[in-house]
PDB file of N, CA and C in Angstrom:
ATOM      1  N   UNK A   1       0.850  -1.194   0.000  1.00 87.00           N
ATOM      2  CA  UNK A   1       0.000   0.000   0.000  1.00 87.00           C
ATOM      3  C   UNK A   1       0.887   1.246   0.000  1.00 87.00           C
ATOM      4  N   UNK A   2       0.325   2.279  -0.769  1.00 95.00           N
ATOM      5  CA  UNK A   2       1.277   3.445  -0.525  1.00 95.00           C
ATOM      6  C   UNK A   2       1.112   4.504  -0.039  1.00 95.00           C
ATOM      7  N   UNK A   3       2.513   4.732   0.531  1.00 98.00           N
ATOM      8  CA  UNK A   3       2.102   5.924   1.939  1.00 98.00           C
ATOM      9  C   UNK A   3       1.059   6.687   1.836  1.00 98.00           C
ATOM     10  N   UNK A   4       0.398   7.702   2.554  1.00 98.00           N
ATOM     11  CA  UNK A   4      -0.107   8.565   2.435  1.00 98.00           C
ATOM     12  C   UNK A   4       0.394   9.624   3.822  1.00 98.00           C
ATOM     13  N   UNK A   5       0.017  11.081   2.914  1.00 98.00           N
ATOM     14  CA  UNK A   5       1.037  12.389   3.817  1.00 98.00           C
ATOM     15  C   UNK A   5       0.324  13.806   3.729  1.00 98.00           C
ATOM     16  N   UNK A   6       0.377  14.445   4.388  1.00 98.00           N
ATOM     17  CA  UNK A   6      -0.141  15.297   4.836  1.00 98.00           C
ATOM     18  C   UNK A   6       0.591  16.492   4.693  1.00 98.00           C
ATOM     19  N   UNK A   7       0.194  17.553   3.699  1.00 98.00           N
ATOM     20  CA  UNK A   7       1.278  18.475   3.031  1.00 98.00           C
ATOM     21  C   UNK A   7       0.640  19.814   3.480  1.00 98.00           C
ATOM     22  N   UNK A   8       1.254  21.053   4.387  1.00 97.00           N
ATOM     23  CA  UNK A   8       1.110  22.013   4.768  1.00 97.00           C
ATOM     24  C   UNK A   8       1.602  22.850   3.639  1.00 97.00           C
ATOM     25  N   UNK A   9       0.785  23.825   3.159  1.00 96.00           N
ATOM     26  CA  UNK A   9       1.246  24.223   2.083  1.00 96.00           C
ATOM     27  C   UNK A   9       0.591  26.124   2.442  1.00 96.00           C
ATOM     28  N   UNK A  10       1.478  26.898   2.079  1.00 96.00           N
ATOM     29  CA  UNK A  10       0.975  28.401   2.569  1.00 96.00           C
ATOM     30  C   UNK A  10       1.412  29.167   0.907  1.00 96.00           C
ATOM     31  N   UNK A  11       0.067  29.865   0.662  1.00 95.00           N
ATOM     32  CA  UNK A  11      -0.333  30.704  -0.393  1.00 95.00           C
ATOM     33  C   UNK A  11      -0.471  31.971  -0.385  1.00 95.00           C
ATOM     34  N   UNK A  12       0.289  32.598   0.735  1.00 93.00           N
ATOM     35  CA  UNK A  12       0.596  34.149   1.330  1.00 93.00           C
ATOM     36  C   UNK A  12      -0.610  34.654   1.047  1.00 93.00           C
ATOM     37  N   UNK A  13      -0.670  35.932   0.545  1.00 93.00           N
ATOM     38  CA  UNK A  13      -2.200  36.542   0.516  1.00 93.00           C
ATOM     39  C   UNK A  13      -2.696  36.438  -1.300  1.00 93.00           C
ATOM     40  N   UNK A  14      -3.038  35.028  -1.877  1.00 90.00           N
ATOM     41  CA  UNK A  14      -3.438  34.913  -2.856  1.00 90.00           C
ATOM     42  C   UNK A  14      -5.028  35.136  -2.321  1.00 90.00           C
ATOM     43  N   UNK A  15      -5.663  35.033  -4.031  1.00 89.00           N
ATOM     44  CA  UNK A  15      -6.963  35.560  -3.807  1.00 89.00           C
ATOM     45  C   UNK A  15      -8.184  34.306  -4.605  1.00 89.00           C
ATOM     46  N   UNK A  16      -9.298  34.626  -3.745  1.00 85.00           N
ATOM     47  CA  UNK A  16      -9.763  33.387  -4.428  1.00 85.00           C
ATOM     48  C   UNK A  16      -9.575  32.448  -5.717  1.00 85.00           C
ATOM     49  N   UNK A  17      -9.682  33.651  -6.821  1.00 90.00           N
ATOM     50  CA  UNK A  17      -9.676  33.372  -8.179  1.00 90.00           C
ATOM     51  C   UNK A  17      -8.381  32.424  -8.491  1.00 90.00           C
ATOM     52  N   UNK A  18      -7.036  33.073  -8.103  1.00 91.00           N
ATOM     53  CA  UNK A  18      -6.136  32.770  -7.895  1.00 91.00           C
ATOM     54  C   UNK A  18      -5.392  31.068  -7.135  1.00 91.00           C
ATOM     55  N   UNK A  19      -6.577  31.091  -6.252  1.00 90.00           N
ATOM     56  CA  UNK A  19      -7.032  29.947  -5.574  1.00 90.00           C
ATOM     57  C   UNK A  19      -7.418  28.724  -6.667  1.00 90.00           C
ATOM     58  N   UNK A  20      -8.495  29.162  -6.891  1.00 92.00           N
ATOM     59  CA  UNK A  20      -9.436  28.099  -8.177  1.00 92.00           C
ATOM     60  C   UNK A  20      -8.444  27.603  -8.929  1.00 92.00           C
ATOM     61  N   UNK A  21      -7.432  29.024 -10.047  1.00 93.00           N
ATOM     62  CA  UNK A  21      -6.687  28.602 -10.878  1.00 93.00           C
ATOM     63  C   UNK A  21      -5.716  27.267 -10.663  1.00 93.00           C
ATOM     64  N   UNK A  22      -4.975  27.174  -9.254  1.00 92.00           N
ATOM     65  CA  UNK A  22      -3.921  26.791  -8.228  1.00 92.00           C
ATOM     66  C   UNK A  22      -4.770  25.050  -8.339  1.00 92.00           C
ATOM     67  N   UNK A  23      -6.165  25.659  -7.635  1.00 92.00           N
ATOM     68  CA  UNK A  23      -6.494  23.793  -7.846  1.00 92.00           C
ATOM     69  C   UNK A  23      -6.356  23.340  -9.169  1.00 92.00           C
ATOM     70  N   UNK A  24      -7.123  23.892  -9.912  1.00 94.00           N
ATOM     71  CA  UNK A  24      -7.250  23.375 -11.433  1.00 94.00           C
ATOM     72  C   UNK A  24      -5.625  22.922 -12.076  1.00 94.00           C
ATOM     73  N   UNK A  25      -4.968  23.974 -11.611  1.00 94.00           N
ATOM     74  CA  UNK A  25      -3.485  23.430 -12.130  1.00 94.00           C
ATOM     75  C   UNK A  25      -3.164  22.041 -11.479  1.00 94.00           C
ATOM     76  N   UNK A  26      -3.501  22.048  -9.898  1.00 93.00           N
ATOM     77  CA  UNK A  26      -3.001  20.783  -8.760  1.00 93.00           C
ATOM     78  C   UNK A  26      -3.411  19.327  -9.930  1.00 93.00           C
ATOM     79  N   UNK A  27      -4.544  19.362  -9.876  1.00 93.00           N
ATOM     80  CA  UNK A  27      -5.557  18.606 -10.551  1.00 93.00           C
ATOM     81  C   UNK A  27      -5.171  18.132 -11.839  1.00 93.00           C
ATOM     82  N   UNK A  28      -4.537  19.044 -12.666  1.00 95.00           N
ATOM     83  CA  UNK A  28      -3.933  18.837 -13.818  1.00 95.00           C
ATOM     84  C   UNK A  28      -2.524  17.844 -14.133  1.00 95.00           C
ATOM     85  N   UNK A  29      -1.966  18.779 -12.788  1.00 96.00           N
ATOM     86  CA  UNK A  29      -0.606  18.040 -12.665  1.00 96.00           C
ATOM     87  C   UNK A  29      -0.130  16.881 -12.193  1.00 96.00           C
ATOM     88  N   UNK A  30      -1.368  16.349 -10.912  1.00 94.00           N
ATOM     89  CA  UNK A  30      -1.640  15.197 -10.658  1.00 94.00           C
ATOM     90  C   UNK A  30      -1.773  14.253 -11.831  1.00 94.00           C
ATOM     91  N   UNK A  31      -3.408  14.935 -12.795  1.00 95.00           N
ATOM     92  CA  UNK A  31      -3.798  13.814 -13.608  1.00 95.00           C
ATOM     93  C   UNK A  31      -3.060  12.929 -14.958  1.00 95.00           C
ATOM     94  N   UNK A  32      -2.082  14.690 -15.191  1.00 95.00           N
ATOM     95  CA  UNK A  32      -1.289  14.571 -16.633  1.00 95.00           C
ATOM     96  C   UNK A  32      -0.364  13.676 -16.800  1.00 95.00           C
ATOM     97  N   UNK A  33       0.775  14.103 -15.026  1.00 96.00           N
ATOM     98  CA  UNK A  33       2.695  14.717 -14.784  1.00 96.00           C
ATOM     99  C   UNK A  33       2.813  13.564 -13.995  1.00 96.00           C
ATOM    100  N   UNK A  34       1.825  13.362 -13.351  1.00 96.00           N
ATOM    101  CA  UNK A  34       1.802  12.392 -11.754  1.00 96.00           C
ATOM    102  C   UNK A  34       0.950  11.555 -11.767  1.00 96.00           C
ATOM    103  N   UNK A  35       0.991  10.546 -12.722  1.00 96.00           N
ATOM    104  CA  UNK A  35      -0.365   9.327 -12.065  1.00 96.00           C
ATOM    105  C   UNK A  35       0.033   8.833 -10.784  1.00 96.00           C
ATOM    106  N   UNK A  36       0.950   8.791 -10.384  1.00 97.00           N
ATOM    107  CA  UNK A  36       1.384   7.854  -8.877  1.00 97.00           C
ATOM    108  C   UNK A  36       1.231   8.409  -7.763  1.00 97.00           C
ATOM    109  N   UNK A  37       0.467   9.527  -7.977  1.00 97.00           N
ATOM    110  CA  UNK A  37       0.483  10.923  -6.882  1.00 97.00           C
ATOM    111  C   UNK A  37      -1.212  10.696  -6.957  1.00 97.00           C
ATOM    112  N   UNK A  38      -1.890  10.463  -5.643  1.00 96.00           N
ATOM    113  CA  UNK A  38      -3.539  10.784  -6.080  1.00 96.00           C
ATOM    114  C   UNK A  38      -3.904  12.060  -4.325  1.00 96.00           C
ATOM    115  N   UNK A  39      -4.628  13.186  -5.226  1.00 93.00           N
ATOM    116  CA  UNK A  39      -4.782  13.969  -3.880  1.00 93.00           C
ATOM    117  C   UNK A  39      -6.251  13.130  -3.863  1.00 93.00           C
ATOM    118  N   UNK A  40      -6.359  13.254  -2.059  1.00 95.00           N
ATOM    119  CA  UNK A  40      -7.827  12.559  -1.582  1.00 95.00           C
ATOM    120  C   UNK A  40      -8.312  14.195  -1.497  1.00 95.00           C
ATOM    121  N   UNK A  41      -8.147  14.898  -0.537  1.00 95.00           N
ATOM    122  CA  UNK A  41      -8.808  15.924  -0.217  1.00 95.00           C
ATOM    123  C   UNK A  41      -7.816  17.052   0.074  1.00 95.00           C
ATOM    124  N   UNK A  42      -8.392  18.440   0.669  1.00 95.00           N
ATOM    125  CA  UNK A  42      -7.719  19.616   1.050  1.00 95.00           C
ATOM    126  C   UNK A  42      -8.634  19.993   2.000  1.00 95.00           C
ATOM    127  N   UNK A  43      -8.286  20.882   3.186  1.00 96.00           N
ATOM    128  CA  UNK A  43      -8.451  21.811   4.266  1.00 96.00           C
ATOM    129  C   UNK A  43      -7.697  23.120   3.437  1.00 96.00           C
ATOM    130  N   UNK A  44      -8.349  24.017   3.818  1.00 94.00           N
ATOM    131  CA  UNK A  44      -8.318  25.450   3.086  1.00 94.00           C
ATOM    132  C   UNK A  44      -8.314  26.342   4.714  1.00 94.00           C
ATOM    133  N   UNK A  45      -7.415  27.364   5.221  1.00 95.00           N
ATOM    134  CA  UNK A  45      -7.314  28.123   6.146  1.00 95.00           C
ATOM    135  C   UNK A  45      -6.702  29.251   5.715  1.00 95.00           C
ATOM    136  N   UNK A  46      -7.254  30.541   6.322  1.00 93.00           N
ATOM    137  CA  UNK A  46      -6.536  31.466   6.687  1.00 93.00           C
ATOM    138  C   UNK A  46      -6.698  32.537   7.405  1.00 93.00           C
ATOM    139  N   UNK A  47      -5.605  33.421   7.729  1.00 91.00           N
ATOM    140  CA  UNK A  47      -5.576  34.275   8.900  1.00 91.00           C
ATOM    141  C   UNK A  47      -5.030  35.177   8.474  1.00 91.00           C
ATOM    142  N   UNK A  48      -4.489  36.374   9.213  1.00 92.00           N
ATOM    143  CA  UNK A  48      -4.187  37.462   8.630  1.00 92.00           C
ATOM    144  C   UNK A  48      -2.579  37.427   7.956  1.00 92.00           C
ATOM    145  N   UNK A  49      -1.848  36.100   7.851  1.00 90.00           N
ATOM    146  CA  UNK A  49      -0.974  35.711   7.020  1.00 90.00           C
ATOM    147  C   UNK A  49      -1.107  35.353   5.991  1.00 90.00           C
ATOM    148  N   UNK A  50      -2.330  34.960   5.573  1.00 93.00           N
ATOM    149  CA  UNK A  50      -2.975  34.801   4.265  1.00 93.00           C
ATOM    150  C   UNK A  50      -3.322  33.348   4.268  1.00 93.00           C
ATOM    151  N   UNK A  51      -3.486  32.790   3.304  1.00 95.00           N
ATOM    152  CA  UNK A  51      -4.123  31.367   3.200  1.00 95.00           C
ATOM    153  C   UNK A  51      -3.278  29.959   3.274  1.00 95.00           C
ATOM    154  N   UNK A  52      -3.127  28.980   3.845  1.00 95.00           N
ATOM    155  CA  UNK A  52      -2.715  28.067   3.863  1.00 95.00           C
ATOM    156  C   UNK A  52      -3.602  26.718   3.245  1.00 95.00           C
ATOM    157  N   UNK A  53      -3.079  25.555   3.010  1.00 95.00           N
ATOM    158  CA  UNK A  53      -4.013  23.943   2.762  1.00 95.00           C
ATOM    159  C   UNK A  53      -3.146  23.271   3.842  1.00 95.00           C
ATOM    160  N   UNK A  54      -4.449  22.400   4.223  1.00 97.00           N
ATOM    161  CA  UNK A  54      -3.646  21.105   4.825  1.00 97.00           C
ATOM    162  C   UNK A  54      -4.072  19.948   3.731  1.00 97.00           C
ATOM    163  N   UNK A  55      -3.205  19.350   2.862  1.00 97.00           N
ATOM    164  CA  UNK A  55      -3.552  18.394   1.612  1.00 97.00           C
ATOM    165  C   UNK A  55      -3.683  16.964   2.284  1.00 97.00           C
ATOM    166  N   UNK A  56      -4.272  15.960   2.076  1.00 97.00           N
ATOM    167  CA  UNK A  56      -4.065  14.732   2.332  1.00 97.00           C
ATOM    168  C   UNK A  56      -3.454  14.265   0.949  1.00 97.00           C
ATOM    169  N   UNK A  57      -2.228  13.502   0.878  1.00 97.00           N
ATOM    170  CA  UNK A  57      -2.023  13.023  -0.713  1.00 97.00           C
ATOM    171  C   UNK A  57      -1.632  11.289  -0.127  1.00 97.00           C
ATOM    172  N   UNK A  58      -1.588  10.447  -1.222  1.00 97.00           N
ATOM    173  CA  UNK A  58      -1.058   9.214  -1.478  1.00 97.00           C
ATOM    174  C   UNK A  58      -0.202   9.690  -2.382  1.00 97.00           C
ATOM    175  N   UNK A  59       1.386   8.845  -2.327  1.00 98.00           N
ATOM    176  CA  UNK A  59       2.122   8.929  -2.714  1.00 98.00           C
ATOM    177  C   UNK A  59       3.315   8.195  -2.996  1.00 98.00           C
ATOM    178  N   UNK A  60       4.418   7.760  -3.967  1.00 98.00           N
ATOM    179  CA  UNK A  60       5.250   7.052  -3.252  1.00 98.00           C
ATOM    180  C   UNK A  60       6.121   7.441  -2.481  1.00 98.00           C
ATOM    181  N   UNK A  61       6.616   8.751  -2.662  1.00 97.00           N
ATOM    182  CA  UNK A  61       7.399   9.397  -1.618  1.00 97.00           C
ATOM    183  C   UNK A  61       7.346  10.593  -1.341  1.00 97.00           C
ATOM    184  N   UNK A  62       8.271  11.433  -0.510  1.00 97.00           N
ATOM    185  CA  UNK A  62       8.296  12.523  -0.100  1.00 97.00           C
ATOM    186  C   UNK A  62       8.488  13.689  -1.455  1.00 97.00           C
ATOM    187  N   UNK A  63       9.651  13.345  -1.858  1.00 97.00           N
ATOM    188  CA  UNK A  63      10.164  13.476  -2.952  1.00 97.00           C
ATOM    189  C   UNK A  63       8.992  13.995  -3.995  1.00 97.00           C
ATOM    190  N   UNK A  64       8.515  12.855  -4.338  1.00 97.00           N
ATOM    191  CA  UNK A  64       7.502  12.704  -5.599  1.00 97.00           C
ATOM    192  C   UNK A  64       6.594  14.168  -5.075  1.00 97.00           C
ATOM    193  N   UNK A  65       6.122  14.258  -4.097  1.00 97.00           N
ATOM    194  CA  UNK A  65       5.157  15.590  -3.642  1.00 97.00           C
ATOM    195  C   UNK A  65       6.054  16.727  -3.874  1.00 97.00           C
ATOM    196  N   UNK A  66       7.008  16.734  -3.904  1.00 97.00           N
ATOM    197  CA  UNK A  66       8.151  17.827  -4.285  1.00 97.00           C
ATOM    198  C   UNK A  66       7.888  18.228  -5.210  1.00 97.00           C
ATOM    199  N   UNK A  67       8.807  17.177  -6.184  1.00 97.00           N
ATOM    200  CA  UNK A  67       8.335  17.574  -7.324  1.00 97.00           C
ATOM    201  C   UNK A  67       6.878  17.898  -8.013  1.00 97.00           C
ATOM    202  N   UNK A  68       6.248  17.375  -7.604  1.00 97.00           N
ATOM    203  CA  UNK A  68       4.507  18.066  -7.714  1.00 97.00           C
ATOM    204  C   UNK A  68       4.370  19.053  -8.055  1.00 97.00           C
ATOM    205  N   UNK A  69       4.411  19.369  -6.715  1.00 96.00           N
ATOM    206  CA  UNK A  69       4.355  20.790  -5.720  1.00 96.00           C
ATOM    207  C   UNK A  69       5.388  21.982  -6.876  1.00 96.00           C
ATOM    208  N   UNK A  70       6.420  21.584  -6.851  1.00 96.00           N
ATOM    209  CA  UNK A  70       7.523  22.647  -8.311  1.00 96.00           C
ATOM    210  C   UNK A  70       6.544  22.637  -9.287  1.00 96.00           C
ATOM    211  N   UNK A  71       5.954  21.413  -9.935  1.00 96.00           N
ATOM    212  CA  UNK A  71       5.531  21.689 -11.229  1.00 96.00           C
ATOM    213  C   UNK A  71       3.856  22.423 -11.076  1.00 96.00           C
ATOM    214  N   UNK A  72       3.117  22.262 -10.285  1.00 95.00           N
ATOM    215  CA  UNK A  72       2.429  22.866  -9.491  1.00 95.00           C
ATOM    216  C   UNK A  72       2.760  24.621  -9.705  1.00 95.00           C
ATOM    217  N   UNK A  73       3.317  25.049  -8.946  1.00 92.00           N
ATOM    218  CA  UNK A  73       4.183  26.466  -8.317  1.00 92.00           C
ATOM    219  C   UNK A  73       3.083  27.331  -7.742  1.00 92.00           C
ATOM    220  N   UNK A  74       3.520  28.852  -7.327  1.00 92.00           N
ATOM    221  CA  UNK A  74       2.540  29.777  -6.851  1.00 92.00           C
ATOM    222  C   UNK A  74       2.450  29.245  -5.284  1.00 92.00           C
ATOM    223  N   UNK A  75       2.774  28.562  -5.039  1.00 93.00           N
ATOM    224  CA  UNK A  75       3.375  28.562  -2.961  1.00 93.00           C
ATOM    225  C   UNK A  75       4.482  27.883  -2.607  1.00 93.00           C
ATOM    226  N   UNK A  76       4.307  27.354  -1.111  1.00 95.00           N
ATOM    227  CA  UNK A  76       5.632  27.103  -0.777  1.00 95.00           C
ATOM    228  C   UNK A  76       4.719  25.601   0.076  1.00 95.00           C
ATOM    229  N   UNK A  77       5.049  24.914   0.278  1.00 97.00           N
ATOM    230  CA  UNK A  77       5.257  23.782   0.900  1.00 97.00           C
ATOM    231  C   UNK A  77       6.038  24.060   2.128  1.00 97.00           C
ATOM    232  N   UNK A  78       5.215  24.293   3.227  1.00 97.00           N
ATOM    233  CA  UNK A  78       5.595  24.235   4.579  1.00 97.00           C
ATOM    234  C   UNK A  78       6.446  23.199   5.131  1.00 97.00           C
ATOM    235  N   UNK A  79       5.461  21.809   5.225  1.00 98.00           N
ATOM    236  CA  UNK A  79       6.324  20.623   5.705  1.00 98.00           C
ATOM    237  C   UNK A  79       5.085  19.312   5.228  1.00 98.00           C
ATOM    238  N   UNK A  80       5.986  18.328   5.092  1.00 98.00           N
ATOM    239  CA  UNK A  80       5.176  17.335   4.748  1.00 98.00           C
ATOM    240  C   UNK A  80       5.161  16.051   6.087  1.00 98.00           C
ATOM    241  N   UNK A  81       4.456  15.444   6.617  1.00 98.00           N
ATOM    242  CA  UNK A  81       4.040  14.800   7.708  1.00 98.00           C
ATOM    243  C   UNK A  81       3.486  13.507   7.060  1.00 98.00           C
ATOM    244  N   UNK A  82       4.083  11.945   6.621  1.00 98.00           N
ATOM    245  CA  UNK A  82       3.691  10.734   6.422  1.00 98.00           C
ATOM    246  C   UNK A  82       2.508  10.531   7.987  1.00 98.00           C
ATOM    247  N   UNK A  83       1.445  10.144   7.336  1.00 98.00           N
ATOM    248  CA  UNK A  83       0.484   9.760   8.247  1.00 98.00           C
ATOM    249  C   UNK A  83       0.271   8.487   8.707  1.00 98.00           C
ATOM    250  N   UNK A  84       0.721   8.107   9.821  1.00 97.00           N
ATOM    251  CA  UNK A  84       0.510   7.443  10.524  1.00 97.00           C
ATOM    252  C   UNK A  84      -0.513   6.434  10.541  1.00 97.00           C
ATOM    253  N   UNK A  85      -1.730   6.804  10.479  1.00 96.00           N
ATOM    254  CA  UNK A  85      -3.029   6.299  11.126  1.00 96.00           C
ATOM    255  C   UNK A  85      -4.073   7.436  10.969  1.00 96.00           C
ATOM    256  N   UNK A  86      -5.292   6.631  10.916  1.00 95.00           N
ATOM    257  CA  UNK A  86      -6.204   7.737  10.830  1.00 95.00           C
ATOM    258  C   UNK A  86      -7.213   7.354  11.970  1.00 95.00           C
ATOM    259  N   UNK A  87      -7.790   8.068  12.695  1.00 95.00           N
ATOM    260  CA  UNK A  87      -8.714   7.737  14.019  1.00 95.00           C
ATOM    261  C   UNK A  87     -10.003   8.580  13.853  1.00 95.00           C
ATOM    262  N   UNK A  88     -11.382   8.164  14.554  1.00 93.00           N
ATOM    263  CA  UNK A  88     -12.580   9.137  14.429  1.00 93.00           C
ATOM    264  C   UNK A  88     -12.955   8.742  15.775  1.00 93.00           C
ATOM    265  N   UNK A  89     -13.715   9.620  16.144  1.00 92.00           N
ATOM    266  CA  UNK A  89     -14.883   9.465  17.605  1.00 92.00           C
ATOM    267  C   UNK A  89     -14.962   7.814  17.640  1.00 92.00           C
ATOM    268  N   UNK A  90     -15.148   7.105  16.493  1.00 91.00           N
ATOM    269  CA  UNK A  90     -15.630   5.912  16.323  1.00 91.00           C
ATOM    270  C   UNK A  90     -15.146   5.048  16.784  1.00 91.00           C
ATOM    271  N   UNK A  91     -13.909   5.064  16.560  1.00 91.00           N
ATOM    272  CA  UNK A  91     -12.384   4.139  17.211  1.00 91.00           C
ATOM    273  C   UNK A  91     -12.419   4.118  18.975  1.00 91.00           C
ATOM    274  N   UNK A  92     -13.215   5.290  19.319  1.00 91.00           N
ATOM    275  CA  UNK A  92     -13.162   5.275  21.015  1.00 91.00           C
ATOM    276  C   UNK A  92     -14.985   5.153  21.747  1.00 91.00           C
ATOM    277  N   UNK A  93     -14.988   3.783  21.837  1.00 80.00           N
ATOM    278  CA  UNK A  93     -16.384   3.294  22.559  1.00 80.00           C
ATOM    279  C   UNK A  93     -16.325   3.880  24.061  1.00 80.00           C
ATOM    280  N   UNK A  94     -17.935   4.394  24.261  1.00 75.00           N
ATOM    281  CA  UNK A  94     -18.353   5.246  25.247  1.00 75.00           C
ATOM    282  C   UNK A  94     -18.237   4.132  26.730  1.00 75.00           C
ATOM    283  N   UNK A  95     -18.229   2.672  26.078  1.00 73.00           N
ATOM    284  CA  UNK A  95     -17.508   1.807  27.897  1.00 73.00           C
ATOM    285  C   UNK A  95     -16.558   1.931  27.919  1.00 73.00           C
ATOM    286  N   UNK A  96     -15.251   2.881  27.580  1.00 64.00           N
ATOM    287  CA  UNK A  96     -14.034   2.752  27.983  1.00 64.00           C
ATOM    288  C   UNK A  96     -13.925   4.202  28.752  1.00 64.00           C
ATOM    289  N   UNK A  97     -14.971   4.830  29.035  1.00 58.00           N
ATOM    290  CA  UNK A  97     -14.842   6.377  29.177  1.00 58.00           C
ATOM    291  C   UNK A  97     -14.684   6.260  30.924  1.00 58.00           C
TER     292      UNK A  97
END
């Protein structure tokens, strides 16, 4: 099975539109550049530093999101975090409380 990782990624003060374009490119570059790269989802945040993602990707490596991410461009890649495990409310039954 292949890893999956969790990519902090900050988009300083881009603007929605700018935004849209950014996925549509992600999406592209995945589908075209990167079959071995599949994004599941994104978290979208921001604050008065401007906008950040938290990405969930499958991948084979660290690396491979690198390069992505370059051919991608228009932010910076904070840090990337291989995920562990995934847990919900569900995983913790109310007789162990």
């Amino acid at each position: 099975k292949m890893p999956r990782y969790l990519i902090e990624r900050d988009y300083g003060q881009a603007e929605e539109e700018a935004m849209q374009n950014i996925g549509h490119r992600m999406k592209h570059v995945t589908d075209e550049h990167c079959p071995d790269v599949a994004w599941e989802h994104s978290h979208v945040v921001s604050d008065e530093s401007g906008i950040k993602t938290f990405c969930v990707y499958e991948a084979p490596t660290e690396e491979r999101l690198h390069e992505h991410g370059d051919m991608v461009g228009e932010h910076t890649i904070v840090r990337i975090y291989e995920i562990a495990s995934d847990v919900t409310p569900a995983n913790f039954t109310a007789d162990r409380a």
